[in-house]
Amino acid sequence: MEKKKYPIGAESYKLYEEIGQGVSASVYRALCVPFNEVVAIKIIDFERDNCDLSNICREAQTLILVDNPNVLNAHCSFVSDHNLWVVMPFMSGGSCLHILKAANPDGFGEVVIATILREVLKGLEYVHHHGHIHRDVKAGNILIDARGAVKLGDFGVSACLFDSGNRQRNRNTFVGTPCWMAPEVMEQLHGYDFKADIWSFGITALELAHGHAPFSKYPPMKVLLMTLQNAPPGLDYERDKKFSKSFKQMVATCLVKDPSKRPSAHKLLKHSFFKQARSNEYIARALLEGLPTLGDRIKALKKKEEDMLAQKKMPDGKMEEISQVEAWDVTDGAKSKGRKKKKKKFAESEGVEVDKEEEIGCWDNSVL
């Protein structure tokens, strides 16, 4: 079957509300007028300070070439004025993080988690097979459409292990989000490979189980130190009695500090934990029925953040947590410049040291 060719030109699209925002990119719900089809459009501003043209081109090319039901692809991309437009499927359920914060603050049930993670692993298996490392696996980058299909999104920080035809077995760049970042990525001693994604996958499993990632209440520098110095996080055999032994074992196999001892995505898919996974329709019923529209959820979360900032009652780690759920997270959760200034002003008024944290925060640079 011939692939549907989406129009290349801004005049063929009608932009609706903004559903995501980053330092140099915004995502909109939009209408592809010739097809009368709702899509998502990521608009990347070349003229913004933080733009890296090589990253922008790499992301657009990667997204268009993607051909896997569990990895978010792009229909097309084109330049309009000083912006790159990337047209993608509209994932109306939003991100898993978005759904957690809107309706499941204490985490999902085990069958839901198994179903979501199985689909994510299928996506990772595809990504790794084609020589890529995702480098930012987390609930905020797991998207769900109206039918319950699960897709791994945001190749903004993905790395290709096959540059110019030569395999580079290890990467040495420092990117990702601290709470989900593998120890070897933090250390930068010997580089890292696709096994870094398996660590992030394990952290994401805990995030889906508890409603938040381990160490999420701490500032990034402390997260780094705790990840390197403490024993790996996991599901507690006493506190997490509602979860099965196989779930606890699966998480433990991912969160091993020695990357060579972590399983591949292909091997992990064979773990007994995933035998309980259900269909996309099950995810749609379990998570999306009765949920407000994505636009309404975004408005509610933004209002919550503004109210908390105004009242100066936001606890440690909460600003980052909320910023990650402000939108459909193909743009990751990076902050706009205005939002950064507002948060810095709030932190300073509370007597919090912000310079080092801002420096660490720039690691989370998957927004192009």
mmCIF file with all atom_site columns, N, CA and C in Angstrom, residues 101-126:
data_model
loop_
_atom_site.group_PDB
_atom_site.id
_atom_site.type_symbol
_atom_site.label_atom_id
_atom_site.label_alt_id
_atom_site.label_comp_id
_atom_site.label_asym_id
_atom_site.label_entity_id
_atom_site.label_seq_id
_atom_site.pdbx_PDB_ins_code
_atom_site.Cartn_x
_atom_site.Cartn_y
_atom_site.Cartn_z
_atom_site.occupancy
_atom_site.B_iso_or_equiv
_atom_site.pdbx_formal_charge
_atom_site.auth_seq_id
_atom_site.auth_comp_id
_atom_site.auth_asym_id
_atom_site.auth_atom_id
_atom_site.pdbx_PDB_model_num
ATOM 1  N N  . LYS A 1 101 ? -0.768 12.346 36.446 1.00 0.00 ? 101 LYS A N  1
ATOM 2  C CA . LYS A 1 101 ? -1.002 13.545 37.245 1.00 0.00 ? 101 LYS A CA 1
ATOM 3  C C  . LYS A 1 101 ? -2.466 13.981 37.222 1.00 0.00 ? 101 LYS A C  1
ATOM 4  N N  . ALA A 1 102 ? -3.154 13.702 36.110 1.00 0.00 ? 102 ALA A N  1
ATOM 5  C CA . ALA A 1 102 ? -4.550 14.131 35.993 1.00 0.00 ? 102 ALA A CA 1
ATOM 6  C C  . ALA A 1 102 ? -5.520 13.212 36.724 1.00 0.00 ? 102 ALA A C  1
ATOM 7  N N  . ALA A 1 103 ? -5.221 11.899 36.742 1.00 0.00 ? 103 ALA A N  1
ATOM 8  C CA . ALA A 1 103 ? -6.226 10.966 37.260 1.00 0.00 ? 103 ALA A CA 1
ATOM 9  C C  . ALA A 1 103 ? -5.678 9.813  38.090 1.00 0.00 ? 103 ALA A C  1
ATOM 10 N N  . ASN A 1 104 ? -4.373 9.589  38.074 1.00 0.00 ? 104 ASN A N  1
ATOM 11 C CA . ASN A 1 104 ? -3.794 8.441  38.786 1.00 0.00 ? 104 ASN A CA 1
ATOM 12 C C  . ASN A 1 104 ? -2.540 8.843  39.548 1.00 0.00 ? 104 ASN A C  1
ATOM 13 N N  . PRO A 1 105 ? -2.654 9.764  40.504 1.00 0.00 ? 105 PRO A N  1
ATOM 14 C CA . PRO A 1 105 ? -1.462 10.293 41.176 1.00 0.00 ? 105 PRO A CA 1
ATOM 15 C C  . PRO A 1 105 ? -0.652 9.261  41.947 1.00 0.00 ? 105 PRO A C  1
ATOM 16 N N  . ASP A 1 106 ? -1.279 8.131  42.313 1.00 0.00 ? 106 ASP A N  1
ATOM 17 C CA . ASP A 1 106 ? -0.564 7.095  43.061 1.00 0.00 ? 106 ASP A CA 1
ATOM 18 C C  . ASP A 1 106 ? -0.082 5.952  42.178 1.00 0.00 ? 106 ASP A C  1
ATOM 19 N N  . GLY A 1 107 ? -0.201 6.129  40.865 1.00 0.00 ? 107 GLY A N  1
ATOM 20 C CA . GLY A 1 107 ? 0.295  5.116  39.945 1.00 0.00 ? 107 GLY A CA 1
ATOM 21 C C  . GLY A 1 107 ? -0.807 4.268  39.335 1.00 0.00 ? 107 GLY A C  1
ATOM 22 N N  . PHE A 1 108 ? -0.429 3.484  38.322 1.00 0.00 ? 108 PHE A N  1
ATOM 23 C CA . PHE A 1 108 ? -1.359 2.601  37.622 1.00 0.00 ? 108 PHE A CA 1
ATOM 24 C C  . PHE A 1 108 ? -1.366 1.214  38.271 1.00 0.00 ? 108 PHE A C  1
ATOM 25 N N  . GLY A 1 109 ? -2.369 0.420  37.905 1.00 0.00 ? 109 GLY A N  1
ATOM 26 C CA . GLY A 1 109 ? -2.411 -0.977 38.309 1.00 0.00 ? 109 GLY A CA 1
ATOM 27 C C  . GLY A 1 109 ? -1.404 -1.796 37.516 1.00 0.00 ? 109 GLY A C  1
ATOM 28 N N  . GLU A 1 110 ? -1.090 -2.982 38.014 1.00 0.00 ? 110 GLU A N  1
ATOM 29 C CA . GLU A 1 110 ? -0.020 -3.778 37.403 1.00 0.00 ? 110 GLU A CA 1
ATOM 30 C C  . GLU A 1 110 ? -0.325 -4.216 35.974 1.00 0.00 ? 110 GLU A C  1
ATOM 31 N N  . VAL A 1 111 ? -1.558 -4.586 35.685 1.00 0.00 ? 111 VAL A N  1
ATOM 32 C CA . VAL A 1 111 ? -1.892 -5.031 34.326 1.00 0.00 ? 111 VAL A CA 1
ATOM 33 C C  . VAL A 1 111 ? -1.739 -3.878 33.335 1.00 0.00 ? 111 VAL A C  1
ATOM 34 N N  . VAL A 1 112 ? -2.164 -2.688 33.731 1.00 0.00 ? 112 VAL A N  1
ATOM 35 C CA . VAL A 1 112 ? -1.980 -1.501 32.888 1.00 0.00 ? 112 VAL A CA 1
ATOM 36 C C  . VAL A 1 112 ? -0.494 -1.253 32.661 1.00 0.00 ? 112 VAL A C  1
ATOM 37 N N  . ILE A 1 113 ? 0.294  -1.339 33.728 1.00 0.00 ? 113 ILE A N  1
ATOM 38 C CA . ILE A 1 113 ? 1.739  -1.110 33.615 1.00 0.00 ? 113 ILE A CA 1
ATOM 39 C C  . ILE A 1 113 ? 2.374  -2.129 32.683 1.00 0.00 ? 113 ILE A C  1
ATOM 40 N N  . ALA A 1 114 ? 2.018  -3.398 32.851 1.00 0.00 ? 114 ALA A N  1
ATOM 41 C CA . ALA A 1 114 ? 2.586  -4.450 31.999 1.00 0.00 ? 114 ALA A CA 1
ATOM 42 C C  . ALA A 1 114 ? 2.254  -4.208 30.534 1.00 0.00 ? 114 ALA A C  1
ATOM 43 N N  . THR A 1 115 ? 1.032  -3.775 30.271 1.00 0.00 ? 115 THR A N  1
ATOM 44 C CA . THR A 1 115 ? 0.606  -3.533 28.889 1.00 0.00 ? 115 THR A CA 1
ATOM 45 C C  . THR A 1 115 ? 1.361  -2.360 28.278 1.00 0.00 ? 115 THR A C  1
ATOM 46 N N  . ILE A 1 116 ? 1.472  -1.271 29.025 1.00 0.00 ? 116 ILE A N  1
ATOM 47 C CA . ILE A 1 116 ? 2.194  -0.095 28.529 1.00 0.00 ? 116 ILE A CA 1
ATOM 48 C C  . ILE A 1 116 ? 3.664  -0.418 28.303 1.00 0.00 ? 116 ILE A C  1
ATOM 49 N N  . LEU A 1 117 ? 4.294  -1.050 29.288 1.00 0.00 ? 117 LEU A N  1
ATOM 50 C CA . LEU A 1 117 ? 5.732  -1.317 29.193 1.00 0.00 ? 117 LEU A CA 1
ATOM 51 C C  . LEU A 1 117 ? 6.065  -2.329 28.101 1.00 0.00 ? 117 LEU A C  1
ATOM 52 N N  . ARG A 1 118 ? 5.168  -3.281 27.860 1.00 0.00 ? 118 ARG A N  1
ATOM 53 C CA . ARG A 1 118 ? 5.403  -4.210 26.747 1.00 0.00 ? 118 ARG A CA 1
ATOM 54 C C  . ARG A 1 118 ? 5.478  -3.454 25.427 1.00 0.00 ? 118 ARG A C  1
ATOM 55 N N  . GLU A 1 119 ? 4.576  -2.505 25.233 1.00 0.00 ? 119 GLU A N  1
ATOM 56 C CA . GLU A 1 119 ? 4.574  -1.732 23.996 1.00 0.00 ? 119 GLU A CA 1
ATOM 57 C C  . GLU A 1 119 ? 5.813  -0.841 23.896 1.00 0.00 ? 119 GLU A C  1
ATOM 58 N N  . VAL A 1 120 ? 6.219  -0.265 25.028 1.00 0.00 ? 120 VAL A N  1
ATOM 59 C CA . VAL A 1 120 ? 7.432  0.560  25.041 1.00 0.00 ? 120 VAL A CA 1
ATOM 60 C C  . VAL A 1 120 ? 8.647  -0.287 24.685 1.00 0.00 ? 120 VAL A C  1
ATOM 61 N N  . LEU A 1 121 ? 8.719  -1.495 25.231 1.00 0.00 ? 121 LEU A N  1
ATOM 62 C CA . LEU A 1 121 ? 9.845  -2.389 24.925 1.00 0.00 ? 121 LEU A CA 1
ATOM 63 C C  . LEU A 1 121 ? 9.890  -2.747 23.446 1.00 0.00 ? 121 LEU A C  1
ATOM 64 N N  . LYS A 1 122 ? 8.733  -2.951 22.846 1.00 0.00 ? 122 LYS A N  1
ATOM 65 C CA . LYS A 1 122 ? 8.694  -3.223 21.403 1.00 0.00 ? 122 LYS A CA 1
ATOM 66 C C  . LYS A 1 122 ? 9.272  -2.044 20.633 1.00 0.00 ? 122 LYS A C  1
ATOM 67 N N  . GLY A 1 123 ? 8.921  -0.832 21.082 1.00 0.00 ? 123 GLY A N  1
ATOM 68 C CA . GLY A 1 123 ? 9.477  0.358  20.453 1.00 0.00 ? 123 GLY A CA 1
ATOM 69 C C  . GLY A 1 123 ? 10.975 0.452  20.650 1.00 0.00 ? 123 GLY A C  1
ATOM 70 N N  . LEU A 1 124 ? 11.445 0.174  21.869 1.00 0.00 ? 124 LEU A N  1
ATOM 71 C CA . LEU A 1 124 ? 12.884 0.219  22.146 1.00 0.00 ? 124 LEU A CA 1
ATOM 72 C C  . LEU A 1 124 ? 13.638 -0.844 21.357 1.00 0.00 ? 124 LEU A C  1
ATOM 73 N N  . GLU A 1 125 ? 13.039 -2.009 21.224 1.00 0.00 ? 125 GLU A N  1
ATOM 74 C CA . GLU A 1 125 ? 13.676 -3.070 20.439 1.00 0.00 ? 125 GLU A CA 1
ATOM 75 C C  . GLU A 1 125 ? 13.910 -2.593 19.003 1.00 0.00 ? 125 GLU A C  1
ATOM 76 N N  . TYR A 1 126 ? 12.916 -1.924 18.449 1.00 0.00 ? 126 TYR A N  1
ATOM 77 C CA . TYR A 1 126 ? 13.037 -1.372 17.094 1.00 0.00 ? 126 TYR A CA 1
ATOM 78 C C  . TYR A 1 126 ? 14.108 -0.288 17.035 1.00 0.00 ? 126 TYR A C  1
#
